[in-house]
Amino acid sequence: MNRFELTVWGARGSIPAPAAANQIFGSDTSCVELRCGDRLIFLDAGTGIVTAGRKLYEEKVSDFDILFTHCHLDHIMGLPFLIPLYKDHVSARIFAGHFLDDTTCQAMVEGFMCPPYFPVKPKQFAAKIDYRDFRPPQPLDLGDGIAVKTFRLDHPNGAVGYRVEYDGRAVCYITDTEHQPGTIDPALVEFIAGAAVMIYDSTYTDEDFERFVGFGHSTWQQGVRLCRAAKVPQLLIYHHDVSRTDMWLEELAAEAAAEFAGAQVARTGLTIAI
Ligand SMILES: [Zn+2]
Ligand SMILES: [Zn+2]
């Protein structure tokens, strides 16, 4: 079997959460690395991608893809600090498809890496960057047998869920998204069906969800219901709220594993073979 694994570089949502009480699960925002054989794909470029980038530089990795779920700051704020983008031997493809208007991926990156918000413009990237636009459910062919399916999620300003298939296995990355309490979206069940792992927006819990209707996020319990319905054996609880300390997340891990044996809580540095 070819290598197919994921590594979490940042599991937080909304804003980084550096604190002594958050050392185990980490403080960085959304970023997951996929290794498909020799290929490297990043799901989002939150602050977690900064540490990943230093490692890539040491490994002399010169080619990768970035798939953005959307461009809320917690998913893009690491991009300007991704060291390999400033090296001229590097090639990268950056995908975005969540826009609800005719904004493009390139315009989005140029729009946030721009004075007075940030001093460095993307034209100072030395890497060869290919910006790619799509609209879900358009599939993406990344080559080398890597097939990506896309799904529009319910989130303010839009977001895209991904299903990455390689060597007969699949992983799904479903964040940021809001569910309707008491229902399970049959289209989403079909989208994730049979995947080995689903990484899921678990910002809230069923107990506190009522207070956050309309915020565009979901709960770990909805992740369990989706995994059960779609026969997905592993759930990775993800996009932790800034208030969730290690102690809180340890308790959640035990509660979730008791409810669904394949559930675990994402933390920076966690690697899972798919
Ligand atoms: Zn987010
Ligand atoms: Zn968001």
XYZ file of C-alpha atoms and ligand atoms in Angstrom:
276
model
C 0.000 0.000 0.000
C 1.181 3.485 -0.797
C 1.747 5.963 1.997
C -1.460 7.869 2.768
C -1.510 9.703 6.083
C -2.643 12.893 7.707
C -0.870 15.112 10.209
C -2.628 17.820 12.179
C -0.630 21.070 12.352
C -3.372 23.183 13.863
C -6.697 22.077 15.367
C -8.078 25.374 16.672
C -10.825 27.459 15.179
C -11.367 31.207 14.992
C -8.172 32.408 16.690
C -4.923 30.908 18.019
C -5.111 29.923 21.668
C -1.603 30.071 23.169
C -1.776 29.327 26.899
C -0.135 27.068 29.440
C -3.464 25.217 29.692
C -3.407 24.385 25.945
C -0.018 22.693 25.548
C -1.311 19.195 24.817
C -3.834 19.923 22.068
C -1.980 22.956 20.783
C -2.786 26.551 20.021
C -2.498 26.829 16.231
C -5.422 27.298 13.862
C -6.638 25.015 11.090
C -4.104 23.142 9.014
C -3.897 19.440 8.122
C -1.143 17.913 6.000
C -1.849 14.921 3.764
C 0.897 12.735 2.346
C -0.232 10.707 -0.669
C 2.809 8.740 -1.774
C 5.362 11.455 -2.566
C 2.732 14.172 -2.886
C 1.969 16.718 -0.214
C -1.363 18.496 0.224
C -2.304 21.058 2.842
C -5.903 21.440 3.905
C -6.092 25.112 4.941
C -3.249 27.422 5.909
C -4.031 28.573 9.447
C -1.152 29.309 11.807
C -0.345 25.581 11.963
C 1.135 25.733 8.465
C 3.990 27.925 9.700
C 5.627 25.079 11.663
C 4.859 22.669 8.812
C 6.614 25.030 6.405
C 9.816 25.063 8.440
C 9.842 21.263 8.329
C 9.231 21.225 4.568
C 12.118 23.585 4.107
C 14.407 21.262 6.072
C 13.106 18.276 4.047
C 13.684 20.249 0.819
C 10.111 19.614 -0.349
C 9.658 21.622 -3.535
C 6.085 20.904 -4.626
C 2.728 20.950 -2.825
C -0.936 21.845 -3.082
C -3.035 23.944 -0.701
C -6.799 23.441 -0.614
C -8.631 26.249 1.170
C -11.989 25.504 2.736
C -12.595 29.252 2.786
C -10.769 32.460 3.572
C -11.808 33.334 7.115
C -8.615 34.448 8.822
C -8.150 31.323 10.950
C -7.773 29.297 7.724
C -5.420 31.604 5.805
C -3.369 33.586 8.316
C -0.366 31.250 8.146
C 0.081 31.613 4.383
C 2.245 34.787 4.450
C 4.616 32.983 6.848
C 4.988 29.785 4.800
C 8.740 29.869 4.155
C 8.800 27.614 1.038
C 6.701 30.197 -0.828
C 9.705 32.529 -0.742
C 12.038 29.977 -2.444
C 12.383 29.984 -6.214
C 12.782 26.208 -6.577
C 9.283 25.640 -5.120
C 6.026 25.101 -7.046
C 2.630 25.320 -5.370
C -0.959 25.168 -6.478
C -3.514 26.994 -4.331
C -7.202 26.140 -4.680
C -10.298 27.985 -3.469
C -13.901 27.441 -4.460
C -16.055 28.791 -1.647
C -16.768 32.257 -2.984
C -20.397 33.230 -3.290
C -19.539 35.893 -5.897
C -16.944 36.045 -8.692
C -13.951 36.593 -6.381
C -10.937 34.501 -7.380
C -8.378 32.668 -5.281
C -5.608 34.988 -6.476
C -7.656 38.117 -5.727
C -8.389 36.789 -2.259
C -4.692 36.193 -1.463
C -3.718 39.586 -2.905
C -6.538 41.166 -0.927
C -5.345 40.070 2.475
C -1.572 40.223 1.871
C -1.769 43.910 1.249
C -0.701 47.107 3.046
C -1.740 48.434 5.468
C -2.826 45.017 6.814
C 0.419 43.258 5.880
C 3.681 44.646 4.453
C 4.523 41.805 2.044
C 2.550 41.288 -1.167
C 2.184 37.872 -2.836
C 4.241 39.084 -5.788
C 7.206 38.790 -3.422
C 6.693 35.025 -3.289
C 9.612 33.533 -5.245
C 7.854 30.169 -5.721
C 5.900 29.372 -8.878
C 2.304 29.691 -7.709
C -0.660 28.522 -9.706
C -3.957 29.839 -8.337
C -6.894 27.584 -9.187
C -10.592 28.400 -8.944
C -13.465 25.956 -8.905
C -17.058 25.751 -7.792
C -18.308 22.790 -5.724
C -19.282 20.052 -6.533
C -16.624 20.295 -9.251
C -14.016 17.526 -8.694
C -10.289 18.296 -8.745
C -7.726 15.995 -10.315
C -4.404 16.519 -8.566
C -2.649 13.861 -10.652
C -0.707 10.807 -9.454
C -4.008 9.051 -8.696
C -5.202 11.709 -6.216
C -8.876 12.531 -6.773
C -10.548 15.296 -4.791
C -14.297 15.727 -4.490
C -15.803 18.989 -3.267
C -18.978 19.862 -1.362
C -20.522 23.229 -0.494
C -20.895 23.668 3.261
C -23.307 25.875 5.196
C -21.097 28.672 6.580
C -21.190 32.485 6.512
C -19.444 33.653 3.279
C -19.283 30.028 2.070
C -16.961 27.080 2.704
C -15.988 23.900 0.869
C -15.690 20.371 2.267
C -13.151 18.031 0.662
C -12.929 14.296 0.113
C -9.416 13.239 -0.896
C -9.169 9.771 -2.444
C -5.914 7.942 -2.994
C -4.907 4.311 -3.395
C -8.433 3.034 -2.687
C -8.872 5.022 0.549
C -10.449 8.363 1.408
C -10.283 11.103 4.046
C -12.881 13.864 4.411
C -12.255 17.376 5.731
C -15.539 18.964 6.752
C -15.041 22.360 8.412
C -16.479 25.036 8.847
C -20.121 24.004 8.663
C -23.411 24.328 10.513
C -25.947 21.532 10.791
C -29.686 21.678 11.354
C -30.406 20.121 14.769
C -32.384 16.898 14.539
C -31.465 16.260 10.916
C -28.591 14.610 9.061
C -27.894 16.010 5.589
C -28.274 13.006 3.238
C -26.067 14.674 0.616
C -23.244 15.057 3.147
C -23.695 11.439 4.268
C -23.316 10.342 0.648
C -20.270 12.598 0.228
C -18.377 11.105 3.187
C -19.661 7.519 2.802
C -17.008 4.851 3.143
C -14.151 7.244 3.986
C -11.610 5.969 6.517
C -11.525 9.230 8.494
C -13.665 12.358 8.740
C -12.152 15.502 10.215
C -15.150 17.492 11.473
C -16.007 20.972 12.752
C -16.693 20.366 16.441
C -16.533 23.947 17.686
C -19.543 23.402 19.933
C -21.368 20.599 21.724
C -25.010 19.616 21.390
C -25.478 21.022 24.901
C -24.322 24.555 24.011
C -25.289 24.608 20.324
C -28.576 26.450 20.821
C -26.702 29.617 21.853
C -24.652 29.580 18.650
C -27.208 28.960 15.919
C -26.181 30.960 12.844
C -22.468 31.061 13.763
C -21.688 28.498 11.028
C -20.294 25.666 13.138
C -21.255 22.217 14.343
C -20.826 19.763 17.220
C -18.827 16.586 17.834
C -22.088 14.722 18.416
C -23.231 15.637 14.892
C -19.890 14.291 13.676
C -20.650 10.982 15.410
C -24.124 10.854 13.826
C -22.659 11.520 10.381
C -19.955 8.860 10.817
C -22.531 6.307 11.924
C -24.860 7.103 9.013
C -22.042 7.004 6.451
C -20.121 4.072 7.959
C -17.004 6.157 8.535
C -15.003 4.364 11.267
C -12.865 7.282 12.498
C -13.932 10.771 13.574
C -11.370 13.473 14.208
C -12.897 16.158 16.429
C -11.528 19.441 15.092
C -11.718 23.275 15.035
C -11.684 23.636 18.816
C -13.102 26.769 20.348
C -10.513 29.063 21.916
C -12.012 28.431 25.388
C -11.319 24.673 25.284
C -8.393 23.854 27.585
C -6.427 20.594 27.623
C -8.428 19.487 30.649
C -11.709 20.157 28.871
C -10.541 18.409 25.679
C -9.224 15.381 27.636
C -12.676 14.994 29.176
C -14.258 15.401 25.746
C -11.919 12.730 24.329
C -13.062 10.214 26.941
C -16.739 11.109 26.503
C -16.542 10.938 22.699
C -14.627 7.626 22.670
C -17.241 6.112 24.990
C -19.949 7.243 22.576
C -18.119 6.262 19.364
C -15.020 4.066 19.536
C -13.406 5.679 16.493
C -13.624 9.234 17.855
C -10.526 11.135 18.885
C -9.722 14.768 19.504
C -7.326 16.453 17.063
C -4.147 17.936 18.476
C -1.123 19.487 16.865
C 1.323 16.753 15.849
C -1.210 13.934 15.621
C -0.550 11.648 12.638
C -3.045 9.047 11.415
C -2.466 6.436 8.705
C -5.486 6.482 6.424
Zn -12.711 28.441 11.091
Zn -15.062 30.158 8.974
